[in-house]
Short mmCIF file of C-alpha atoms and ligand atoms in Angstrom, two decimals:
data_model
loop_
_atom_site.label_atom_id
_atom_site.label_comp_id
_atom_site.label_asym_id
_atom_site.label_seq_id
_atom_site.Cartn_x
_atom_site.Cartn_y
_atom_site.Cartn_z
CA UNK R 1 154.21 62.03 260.69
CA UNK R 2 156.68 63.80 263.17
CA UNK R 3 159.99 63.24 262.03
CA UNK R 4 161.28 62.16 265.64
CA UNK R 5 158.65 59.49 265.86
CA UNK R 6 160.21 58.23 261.83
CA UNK R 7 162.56 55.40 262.07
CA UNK R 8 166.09 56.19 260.57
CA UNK R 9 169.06 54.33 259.05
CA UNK R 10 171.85 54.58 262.16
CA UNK R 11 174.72 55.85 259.58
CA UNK R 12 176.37 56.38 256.24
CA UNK R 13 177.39 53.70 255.06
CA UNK R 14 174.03 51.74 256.51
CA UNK R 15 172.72 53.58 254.12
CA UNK R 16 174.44 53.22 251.11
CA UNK R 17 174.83 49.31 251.49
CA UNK R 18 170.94 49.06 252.47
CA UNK R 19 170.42 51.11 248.85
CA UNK R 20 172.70 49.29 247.35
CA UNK R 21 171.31 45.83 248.71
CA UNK R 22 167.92 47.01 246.79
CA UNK R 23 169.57 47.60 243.62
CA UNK R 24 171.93 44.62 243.55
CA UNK R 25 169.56 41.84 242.63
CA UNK R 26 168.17 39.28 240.39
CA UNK R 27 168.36 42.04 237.82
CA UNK R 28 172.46 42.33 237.83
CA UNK R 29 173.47 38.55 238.57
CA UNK R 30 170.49 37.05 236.51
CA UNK R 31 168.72 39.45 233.67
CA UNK R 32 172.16 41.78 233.13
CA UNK R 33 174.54 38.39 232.28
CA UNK R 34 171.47 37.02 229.79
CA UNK R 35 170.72 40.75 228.08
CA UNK R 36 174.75 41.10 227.44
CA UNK R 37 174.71 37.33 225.89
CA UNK R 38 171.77 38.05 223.93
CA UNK R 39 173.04 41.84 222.84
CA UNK R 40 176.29 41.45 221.86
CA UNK R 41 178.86 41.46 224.87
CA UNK R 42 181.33 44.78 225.22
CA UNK R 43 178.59 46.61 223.07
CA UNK R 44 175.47 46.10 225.32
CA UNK R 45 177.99 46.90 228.18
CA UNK R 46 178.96 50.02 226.98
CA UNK R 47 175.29 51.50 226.26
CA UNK R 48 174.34 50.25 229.78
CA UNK R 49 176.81 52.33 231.52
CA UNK R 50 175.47 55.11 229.40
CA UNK R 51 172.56 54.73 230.52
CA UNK R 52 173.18 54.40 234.28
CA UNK R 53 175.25 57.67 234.14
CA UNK R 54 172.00 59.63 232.21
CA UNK R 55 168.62 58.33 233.02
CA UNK R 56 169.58 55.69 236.25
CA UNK R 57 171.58 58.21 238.34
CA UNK R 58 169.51 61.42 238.18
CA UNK R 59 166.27 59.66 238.63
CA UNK R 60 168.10 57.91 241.85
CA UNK R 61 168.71 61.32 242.96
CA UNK R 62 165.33 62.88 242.33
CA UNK R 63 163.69 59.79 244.11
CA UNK R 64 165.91 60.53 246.66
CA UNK R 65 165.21 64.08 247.10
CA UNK R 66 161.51 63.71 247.08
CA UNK R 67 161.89 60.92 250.14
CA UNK R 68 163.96 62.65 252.37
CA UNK R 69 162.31 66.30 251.66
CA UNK R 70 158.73 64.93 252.20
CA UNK R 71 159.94 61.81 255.06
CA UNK R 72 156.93 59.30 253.64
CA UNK R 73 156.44 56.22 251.92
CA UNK R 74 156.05 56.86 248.12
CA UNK R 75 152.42 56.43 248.36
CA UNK R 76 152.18 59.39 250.39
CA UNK R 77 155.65 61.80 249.73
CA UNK R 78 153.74 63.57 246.91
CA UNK R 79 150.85 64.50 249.00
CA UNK R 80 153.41 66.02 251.29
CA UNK R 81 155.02 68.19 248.66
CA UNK R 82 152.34 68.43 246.26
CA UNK R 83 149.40 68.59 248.14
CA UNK R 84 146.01 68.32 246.38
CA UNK R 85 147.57 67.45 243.11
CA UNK R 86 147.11 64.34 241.05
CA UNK R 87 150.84 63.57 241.12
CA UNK R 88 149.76 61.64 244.34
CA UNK R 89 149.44 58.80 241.68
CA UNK R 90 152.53 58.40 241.01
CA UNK R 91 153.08 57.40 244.09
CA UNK R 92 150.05 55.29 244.02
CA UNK R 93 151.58 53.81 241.17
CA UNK R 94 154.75 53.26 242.56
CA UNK R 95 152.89 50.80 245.57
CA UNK R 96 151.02 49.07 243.14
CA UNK R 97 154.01 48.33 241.25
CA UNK R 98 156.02 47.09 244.40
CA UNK R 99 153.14 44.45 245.36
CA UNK R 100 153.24 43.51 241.87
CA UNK R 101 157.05 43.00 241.06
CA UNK R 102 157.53 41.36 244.57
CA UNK R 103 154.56 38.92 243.35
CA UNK R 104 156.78 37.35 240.55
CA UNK R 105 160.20 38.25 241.38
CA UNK R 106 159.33 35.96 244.69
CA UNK R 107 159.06 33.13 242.59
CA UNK R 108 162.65 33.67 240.64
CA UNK R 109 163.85 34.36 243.91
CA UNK R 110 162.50 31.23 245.31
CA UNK R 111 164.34 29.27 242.32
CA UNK R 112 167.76 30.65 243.67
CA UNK R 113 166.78 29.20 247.28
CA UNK R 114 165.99 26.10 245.38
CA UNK R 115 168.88 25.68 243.78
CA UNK R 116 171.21 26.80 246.56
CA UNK R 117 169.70 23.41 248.55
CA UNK R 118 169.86 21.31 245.69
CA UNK R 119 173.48 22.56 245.21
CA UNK R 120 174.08 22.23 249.20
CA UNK R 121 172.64 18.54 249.33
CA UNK R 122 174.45 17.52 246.16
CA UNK R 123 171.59 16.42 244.47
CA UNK R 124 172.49 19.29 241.79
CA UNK R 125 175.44 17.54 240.35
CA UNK R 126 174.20 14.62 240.45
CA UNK R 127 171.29 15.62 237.63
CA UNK R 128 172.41 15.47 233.77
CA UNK R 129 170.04 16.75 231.62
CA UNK R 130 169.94 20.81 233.68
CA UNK R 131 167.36 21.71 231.08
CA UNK R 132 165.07 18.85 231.81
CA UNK R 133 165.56 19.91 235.58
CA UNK R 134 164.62 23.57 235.72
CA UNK R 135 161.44 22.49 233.17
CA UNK R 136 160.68 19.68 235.71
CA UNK R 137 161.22 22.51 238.51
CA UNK R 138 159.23 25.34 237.96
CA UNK R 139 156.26 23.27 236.40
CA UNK R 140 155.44 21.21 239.34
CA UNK R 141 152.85 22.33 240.82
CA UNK R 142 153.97 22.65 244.48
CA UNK R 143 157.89 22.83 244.76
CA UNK R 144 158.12 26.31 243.34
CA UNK R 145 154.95 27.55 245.64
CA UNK R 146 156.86 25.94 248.57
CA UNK R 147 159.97 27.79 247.71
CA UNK R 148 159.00 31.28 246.47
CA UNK R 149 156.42 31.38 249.58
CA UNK R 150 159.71 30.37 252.61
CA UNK R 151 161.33 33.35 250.92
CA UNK R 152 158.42 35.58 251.14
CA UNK R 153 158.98 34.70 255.17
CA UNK R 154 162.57 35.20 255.07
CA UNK R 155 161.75 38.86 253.49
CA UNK R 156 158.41 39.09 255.79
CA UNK R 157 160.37 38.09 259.13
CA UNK R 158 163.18 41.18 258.11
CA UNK R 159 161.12 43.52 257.49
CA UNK R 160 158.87 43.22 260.61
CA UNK R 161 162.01 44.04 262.33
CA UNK R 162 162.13 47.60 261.24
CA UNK R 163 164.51 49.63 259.26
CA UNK R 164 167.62 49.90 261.72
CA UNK R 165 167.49 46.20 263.25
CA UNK R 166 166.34 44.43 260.24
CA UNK R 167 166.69 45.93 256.81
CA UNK R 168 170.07 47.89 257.93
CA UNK R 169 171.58 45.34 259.52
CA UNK R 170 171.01 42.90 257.50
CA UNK R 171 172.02 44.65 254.14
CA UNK R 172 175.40 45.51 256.41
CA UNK R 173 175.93 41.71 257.16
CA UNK R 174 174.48 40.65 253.68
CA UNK R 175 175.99 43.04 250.71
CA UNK R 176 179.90 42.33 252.25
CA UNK R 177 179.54 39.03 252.09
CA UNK R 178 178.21 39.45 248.64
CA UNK R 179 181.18 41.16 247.13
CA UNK R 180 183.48 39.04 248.86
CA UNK R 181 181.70 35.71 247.28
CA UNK R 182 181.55 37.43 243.73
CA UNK R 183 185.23 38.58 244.19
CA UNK R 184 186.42 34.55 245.01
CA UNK R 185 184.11 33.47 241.84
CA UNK R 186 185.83 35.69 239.25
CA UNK R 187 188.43 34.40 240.08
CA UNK R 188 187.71 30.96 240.17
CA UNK R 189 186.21 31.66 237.15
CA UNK R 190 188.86 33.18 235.45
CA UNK R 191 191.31 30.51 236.03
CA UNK R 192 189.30 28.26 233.46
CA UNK R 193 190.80 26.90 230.61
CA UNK R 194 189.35 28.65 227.30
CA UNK R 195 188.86 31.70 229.79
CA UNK R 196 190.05 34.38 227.29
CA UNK R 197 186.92 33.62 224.83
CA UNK R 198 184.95 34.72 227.39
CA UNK R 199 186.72 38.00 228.33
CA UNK R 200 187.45 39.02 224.52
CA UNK R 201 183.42 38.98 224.90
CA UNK R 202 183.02 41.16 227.66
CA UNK R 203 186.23 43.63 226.44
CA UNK R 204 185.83 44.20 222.76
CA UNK R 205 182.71 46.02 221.73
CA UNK R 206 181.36 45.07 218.14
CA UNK R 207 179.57 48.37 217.55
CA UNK R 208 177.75 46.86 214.54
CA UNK R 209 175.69 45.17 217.10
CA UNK R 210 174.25 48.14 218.81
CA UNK R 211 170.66 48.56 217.33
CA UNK R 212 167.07 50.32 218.29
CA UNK R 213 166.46 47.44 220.01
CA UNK R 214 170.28 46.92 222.14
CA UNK R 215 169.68 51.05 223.01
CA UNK R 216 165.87 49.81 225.00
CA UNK R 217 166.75 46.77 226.23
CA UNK R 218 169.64 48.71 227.99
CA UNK R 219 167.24 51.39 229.15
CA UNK R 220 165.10 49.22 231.03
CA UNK R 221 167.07 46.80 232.62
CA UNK R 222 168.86 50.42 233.93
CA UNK R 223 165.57 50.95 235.93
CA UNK R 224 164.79 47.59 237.03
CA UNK R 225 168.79 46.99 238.23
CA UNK R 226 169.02 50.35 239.59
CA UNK R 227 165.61 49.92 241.57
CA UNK R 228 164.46 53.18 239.93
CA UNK R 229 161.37 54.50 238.85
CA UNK R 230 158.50 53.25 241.32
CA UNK R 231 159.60 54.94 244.49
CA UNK R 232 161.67 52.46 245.89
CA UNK R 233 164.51 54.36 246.84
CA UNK R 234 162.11 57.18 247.35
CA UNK R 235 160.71 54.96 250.64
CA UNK R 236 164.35 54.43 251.54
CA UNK R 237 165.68 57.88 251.09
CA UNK R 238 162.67 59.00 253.77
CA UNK R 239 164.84 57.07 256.51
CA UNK R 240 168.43 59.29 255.49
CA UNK R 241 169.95 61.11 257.68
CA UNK R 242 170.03 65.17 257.52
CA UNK R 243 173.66 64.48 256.32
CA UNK R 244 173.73 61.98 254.16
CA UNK R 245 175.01 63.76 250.66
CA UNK R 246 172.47 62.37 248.55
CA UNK R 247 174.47 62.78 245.25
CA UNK R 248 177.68 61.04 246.63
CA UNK R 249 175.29 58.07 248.02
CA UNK R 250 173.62 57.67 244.52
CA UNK R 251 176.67 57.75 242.61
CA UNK R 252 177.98 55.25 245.51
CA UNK R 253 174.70 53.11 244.74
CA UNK R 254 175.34 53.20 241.37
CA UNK R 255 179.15 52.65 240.95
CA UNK R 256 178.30 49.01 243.30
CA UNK R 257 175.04 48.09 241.25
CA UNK R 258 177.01 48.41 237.74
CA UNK R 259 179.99 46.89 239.14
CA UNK R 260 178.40 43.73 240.68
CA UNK R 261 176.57 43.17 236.98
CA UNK R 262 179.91 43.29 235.11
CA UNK R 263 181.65 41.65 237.54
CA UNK R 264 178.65 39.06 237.16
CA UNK R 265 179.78 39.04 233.42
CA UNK R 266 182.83 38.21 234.67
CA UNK R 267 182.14 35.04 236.61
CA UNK R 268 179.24 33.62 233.70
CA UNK R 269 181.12 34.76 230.18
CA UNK R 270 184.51 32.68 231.05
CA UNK R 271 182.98 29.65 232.63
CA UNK R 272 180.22 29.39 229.86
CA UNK R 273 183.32 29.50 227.06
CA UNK R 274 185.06 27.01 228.82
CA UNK R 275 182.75 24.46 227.94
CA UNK R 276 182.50 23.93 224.19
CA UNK R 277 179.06 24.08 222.58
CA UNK R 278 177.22 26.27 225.27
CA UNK R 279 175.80 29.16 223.27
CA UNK R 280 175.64 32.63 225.54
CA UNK R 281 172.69 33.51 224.65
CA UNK R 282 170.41 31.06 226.64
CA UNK R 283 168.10 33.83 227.45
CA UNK R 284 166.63 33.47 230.97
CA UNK R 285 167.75 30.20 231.35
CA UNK R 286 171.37 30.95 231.36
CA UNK R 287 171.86 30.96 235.06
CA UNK R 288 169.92 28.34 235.18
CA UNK R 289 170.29 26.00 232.94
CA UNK R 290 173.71 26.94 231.38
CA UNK R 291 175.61 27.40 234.25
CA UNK R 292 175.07 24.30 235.98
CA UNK R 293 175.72 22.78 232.64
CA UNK R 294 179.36 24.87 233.44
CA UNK R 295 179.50 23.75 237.02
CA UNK R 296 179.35 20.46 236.07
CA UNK R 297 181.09 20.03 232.66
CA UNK R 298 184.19 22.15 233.63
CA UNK R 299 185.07 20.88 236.99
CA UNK R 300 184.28 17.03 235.37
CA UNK R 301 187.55 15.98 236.92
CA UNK R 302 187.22 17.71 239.90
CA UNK R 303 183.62 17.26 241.16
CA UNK R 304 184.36 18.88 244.66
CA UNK R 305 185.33 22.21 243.63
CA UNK R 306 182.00 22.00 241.03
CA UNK R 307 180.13 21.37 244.19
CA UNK R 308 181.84 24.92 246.44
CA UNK R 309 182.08 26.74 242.60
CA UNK R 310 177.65 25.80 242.54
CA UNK R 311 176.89 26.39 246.18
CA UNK R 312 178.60 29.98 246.56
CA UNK R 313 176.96 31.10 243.22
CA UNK R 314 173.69 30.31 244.37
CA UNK R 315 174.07 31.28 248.02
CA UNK R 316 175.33 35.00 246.24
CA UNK R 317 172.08 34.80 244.28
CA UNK R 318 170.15 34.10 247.52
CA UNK R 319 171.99 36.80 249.36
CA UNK R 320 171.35 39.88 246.40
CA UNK R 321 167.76 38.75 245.94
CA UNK R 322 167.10 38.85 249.63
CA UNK R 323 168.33 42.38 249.63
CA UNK R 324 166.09 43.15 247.14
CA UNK R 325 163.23 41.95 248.27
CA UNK R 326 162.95 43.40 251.25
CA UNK R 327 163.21 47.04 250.05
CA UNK R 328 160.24 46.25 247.98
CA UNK R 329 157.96 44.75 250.89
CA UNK R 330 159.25 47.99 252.58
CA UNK R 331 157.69 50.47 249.85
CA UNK R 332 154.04 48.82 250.34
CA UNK R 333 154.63 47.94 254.35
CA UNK R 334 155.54 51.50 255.14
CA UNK R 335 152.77 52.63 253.01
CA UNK R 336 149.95 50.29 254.50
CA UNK R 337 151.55 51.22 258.31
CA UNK R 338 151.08 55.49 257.60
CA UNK R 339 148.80 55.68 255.61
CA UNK R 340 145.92 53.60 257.49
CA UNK R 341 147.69 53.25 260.72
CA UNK R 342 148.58 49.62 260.89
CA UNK R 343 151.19 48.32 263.40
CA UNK R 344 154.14 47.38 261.46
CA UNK R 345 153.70 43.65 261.78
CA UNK R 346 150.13 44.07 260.80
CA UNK R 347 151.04 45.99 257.45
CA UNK R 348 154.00 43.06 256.97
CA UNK R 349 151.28 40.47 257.27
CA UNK R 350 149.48 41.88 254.88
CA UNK R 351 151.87 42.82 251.93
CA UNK R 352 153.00 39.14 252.51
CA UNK R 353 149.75 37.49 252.15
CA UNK R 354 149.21 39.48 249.12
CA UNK R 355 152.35 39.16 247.57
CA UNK R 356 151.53 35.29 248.15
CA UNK R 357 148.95 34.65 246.17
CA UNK R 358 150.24 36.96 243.59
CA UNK R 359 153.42 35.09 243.84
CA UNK R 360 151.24 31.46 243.86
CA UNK R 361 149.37 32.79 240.50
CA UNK R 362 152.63 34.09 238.46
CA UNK R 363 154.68 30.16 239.81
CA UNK R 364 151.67 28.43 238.78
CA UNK R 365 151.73 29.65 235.26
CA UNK R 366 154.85 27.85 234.17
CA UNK R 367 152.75 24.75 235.08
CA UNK R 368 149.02 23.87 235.70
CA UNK R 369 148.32 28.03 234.83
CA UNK R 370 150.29 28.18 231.48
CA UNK R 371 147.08 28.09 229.54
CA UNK R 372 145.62 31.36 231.71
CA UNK R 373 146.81 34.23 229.16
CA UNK R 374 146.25 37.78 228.86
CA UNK R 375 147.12 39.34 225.72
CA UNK R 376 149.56 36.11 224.74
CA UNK R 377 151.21 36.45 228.12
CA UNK R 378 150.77 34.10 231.14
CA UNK R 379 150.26 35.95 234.23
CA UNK R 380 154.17 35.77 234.98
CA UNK R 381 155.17 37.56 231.75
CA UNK R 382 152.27 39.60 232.39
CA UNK R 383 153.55 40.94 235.82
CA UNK R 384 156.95 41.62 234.50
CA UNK R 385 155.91 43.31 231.32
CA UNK R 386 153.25 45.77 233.34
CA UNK R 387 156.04 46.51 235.90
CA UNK R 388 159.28 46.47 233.74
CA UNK R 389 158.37 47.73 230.75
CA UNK R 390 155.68 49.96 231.29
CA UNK R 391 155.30 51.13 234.99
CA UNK R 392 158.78 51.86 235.76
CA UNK R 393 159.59 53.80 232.40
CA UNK R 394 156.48 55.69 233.44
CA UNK R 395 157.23 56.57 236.85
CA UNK R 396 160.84 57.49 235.73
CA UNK R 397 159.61 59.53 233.90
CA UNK R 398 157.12 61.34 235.94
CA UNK R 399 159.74 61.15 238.92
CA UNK R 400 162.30 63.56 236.63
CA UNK R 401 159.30 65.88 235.38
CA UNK R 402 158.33 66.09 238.87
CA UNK R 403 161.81 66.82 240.11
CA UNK R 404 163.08 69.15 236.61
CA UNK R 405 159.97 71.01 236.35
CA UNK R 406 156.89 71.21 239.04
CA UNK R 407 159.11 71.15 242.43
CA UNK R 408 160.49 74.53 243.43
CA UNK R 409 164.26 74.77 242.54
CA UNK R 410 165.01 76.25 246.07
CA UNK R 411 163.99 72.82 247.48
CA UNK R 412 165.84 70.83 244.82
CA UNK R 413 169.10 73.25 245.70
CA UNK R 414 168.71 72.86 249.58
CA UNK R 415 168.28 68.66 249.47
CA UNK R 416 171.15 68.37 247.00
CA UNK R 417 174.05 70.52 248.82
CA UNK R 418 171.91 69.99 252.61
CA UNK R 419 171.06 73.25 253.08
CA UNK R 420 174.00 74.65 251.39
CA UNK R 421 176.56 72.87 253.41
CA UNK R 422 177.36 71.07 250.46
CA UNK R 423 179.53 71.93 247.56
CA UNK R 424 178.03 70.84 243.89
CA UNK R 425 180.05 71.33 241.24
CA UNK R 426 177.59 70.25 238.17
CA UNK R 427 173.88 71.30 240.10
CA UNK R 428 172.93 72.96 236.40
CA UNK R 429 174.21 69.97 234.30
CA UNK R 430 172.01 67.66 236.96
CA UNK R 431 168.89 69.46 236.50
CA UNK R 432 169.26 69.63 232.49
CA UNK R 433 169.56 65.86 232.40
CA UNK R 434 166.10 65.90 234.55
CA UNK R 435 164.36 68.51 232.40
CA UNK R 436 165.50 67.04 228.94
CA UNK R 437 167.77 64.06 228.51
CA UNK R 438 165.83 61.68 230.77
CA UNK R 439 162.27 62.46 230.09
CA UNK R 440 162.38 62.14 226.66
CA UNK R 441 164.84 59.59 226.77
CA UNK R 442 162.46 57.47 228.73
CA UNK R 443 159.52 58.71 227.16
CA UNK R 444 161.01 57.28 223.92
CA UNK R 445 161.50 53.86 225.38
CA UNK R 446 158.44 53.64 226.54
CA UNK R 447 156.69 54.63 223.98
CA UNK R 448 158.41 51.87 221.51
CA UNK R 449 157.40 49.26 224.25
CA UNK R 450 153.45 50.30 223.44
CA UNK R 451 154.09 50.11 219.52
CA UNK R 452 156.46 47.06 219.82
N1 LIG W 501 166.96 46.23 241.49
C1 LIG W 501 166.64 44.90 241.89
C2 LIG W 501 167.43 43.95 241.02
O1 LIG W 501 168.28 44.32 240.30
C3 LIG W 501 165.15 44.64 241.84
C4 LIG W 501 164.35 45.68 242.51
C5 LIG W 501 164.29 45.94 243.86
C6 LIG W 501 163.55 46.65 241.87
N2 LIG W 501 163.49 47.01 244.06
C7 LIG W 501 163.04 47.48 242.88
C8 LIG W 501 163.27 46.89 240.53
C9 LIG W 501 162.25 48.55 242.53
C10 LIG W 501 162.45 47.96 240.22
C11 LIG W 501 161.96 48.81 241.20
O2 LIG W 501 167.21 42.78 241.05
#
């Protein structure tokens, strides 16, 4: 397609904050918080940012590279610069993985929108036994639907808007108001008595704790936080600008994503230590079971600021998942619109009636579908472990080979300095970490998921 006739972010920093609104997600203010309290605190921390800086960053430039070189979708960018070759399935790959991730991260994301009205109508507080209430939640058989399908509009009605007016904007609007909300609640958050439990946590690594295990845990959730490895960004990065400096914006992307999980850490960790007898490692239920547990156990004596504390940490969830979402319903809308000519609305219609009744099958299973299982898993573990642990590390991988070894370096030298414009100081040290460190770095968490 004619690059003229190719919709484009409208400027820089549209385009950092609409990548950054994919990255920031459920993955930083929901799976990063549980992973630290299950691996250790400081520790885990520390072998995340490792990560980001070796695998996450260079991958986010090569998808990068390969979008704005080629200007498609992911299903189609490698036919563009590979033509003929079978590394169109990675790309392939990449838009099954987005209709599958947005099937069940739609129905997490509908429990944020869940809680944010429950928090909103006060009906939150009011409920003792949190445990007993997100059990009761997610395994009725129609409020979680209900919930994870008016998000699938939300995402659905943005995305039909296009790429300037809807997915721009709204990341512009969203991802401010984001940071300012996270800001207020690490603070609030910080002021708690029994506080400094909770920082000590976050601040002093216990390298005894860092195991085989701490080292893959960290490597994945730095591809699903970082929105890496399917083509995602790739999608994105076809809508740049000639002179956006793709290194700068991924480092940008980056810097945001890791510092929205720790700052995350820093609004959970105190709170939860505040409250004796919490344990921090609730596992996926921490955010929602254990924190409400916070919001209404530490602010006993003062039930209104429970109520704001509740409603602004839910409304922030709301806010980064929305973000998220979209960018996904954008890899496999794009895709459906180019590659077979739909209108726009017509692919969005689409992608959300499939994403649906994925999304209906993976809420179902924590209720009237927990006895369908594959392999031990019901379909919503199923979904996450096919996309998490085994298509992203894939396409990661396959995304660096790509980038390291098959594309011509010319075109990997003229997309990272624009043509030459652009002055890059480590260019060799970049392309080493694509060649070596990340494949087999990836290769070797991947290949411990299959013999887990
Ligand atoms: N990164 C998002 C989060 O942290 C989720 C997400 C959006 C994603 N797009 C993605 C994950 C693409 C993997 C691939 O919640």
């Amino acid at each position: 397609m004619a690059t003229s006739e190719r919709a484009n972010f409208g400027s820089k920093i549209g385009i950092i904050l609409a990548s950054a609104g994919s990255a920031v997600g459920l993955g930083n203010i929901w799976r990063f918080p549980y992973l630290t309290g299950e691996d250790g605190g400081a520790a885990f921390i520390l072998v995340y940012v490792c990560c980001v800086l070796f695998f996450g960053v260079p991958v986010m430039v090569a998808e990068f590279l390969i979008g704005r070189r080629s200007r498609a979708n992911t299903g189609q960018a490698y036919d563009v610069l590979a033509p003929g070759t079978p590394w169109k399935w990675v790309g392939m790959m990449g838009v099954l993985a987005a209709f599958l991730i947005l099937g069940y991260y739609g129905v997490v994301a509908g429990w944020t929108l869940e809680y944010t009205v429950a928090s909103a109508s006060g009906a939150f507080l009011g409920a003792k036994d949190f445990t007993a209430y997100f059990n009761d939640f997610v395994s009725n058989p129609w409020r979680p639907v209900v919930y994870m399908f008016l998000f699938m509009l939300l995402t659905h009605v943005i995305v039909v808007r296009g790429v300037k007016e809807g997915i721009e904007r709204c990341s512009k609007v969203m991802m401010p108001l984001l940071l300012l909300i996270i800001c207020v609640l690490v603070v609030c958050s910080l002021s708690l008595p029994g506080a400094a439990d909770g920082l000590t946590f976050l601040l002093k690594p216990d390298f005894s704790k860092i195991t085989g295990e701490v080292l893959l845990d960290a490597m994945g959730q730095t591809f699903f936080s970082m929105s890496v490895g399917m083509g995602c960004l790739c999608t994105y990065a076809s809508y740049f600008t000639k002179d956006a400096n793709l290194m700068k914006t991924a480092g940008s992307v980056a810097l945001i994503d890791t510092s929205v999980a720790v700052l995350a850490g820093f609004v959970i960790f105190p709170a939860v230590f505040s409250v004796p007898g919490l344990s921090v490692d609730a596992g996926p239920g921490l955010v929602f079971v254990t924190l409400p547990n916070v919001f209404h156990l530490a602010f006993e004596g003062m039930p209104g600021l429970g109520y704001v504390f509740s409603l602004m940490f839910y409304v922030l969830l709301v806010l980064a998942t929305l973000t998220s979402t979209i960018s996904l319903h954008e890899v496999a809308t794009a895709y459906l619109h180019e590659r077979f000519g739909f209108s726009r609305r017509k692919a969005a219609i689409w992608v959300t009636s499939i994403c649906t009744v994925l999304g209906v099958l993976c809420a179902l299973s924590f209720g009237v579908l927990n006895g369908v299982r594959l392999g031990g898993m019901t379909l919503f573990d199923l979904s996450d472990f096919l996309t998490a642990k085994l298509m992203l590390p894939l396409g990661g991988m396959f995304i660096s080979i790509f980038t390291g070894w098959y594309l011509d370096r010319r075109i990997v030298r003229e997309e990272v300095t624009n043509g030459g414009r652009l002055r890059i100081p480590f260019f060799g040290f970049y392309i080493f970490l694509l060649k070596y460190v990340a494949p087999i770095g990836i290769a070797s968490i991947f290949i411990n998921e299959l013999i887990r």
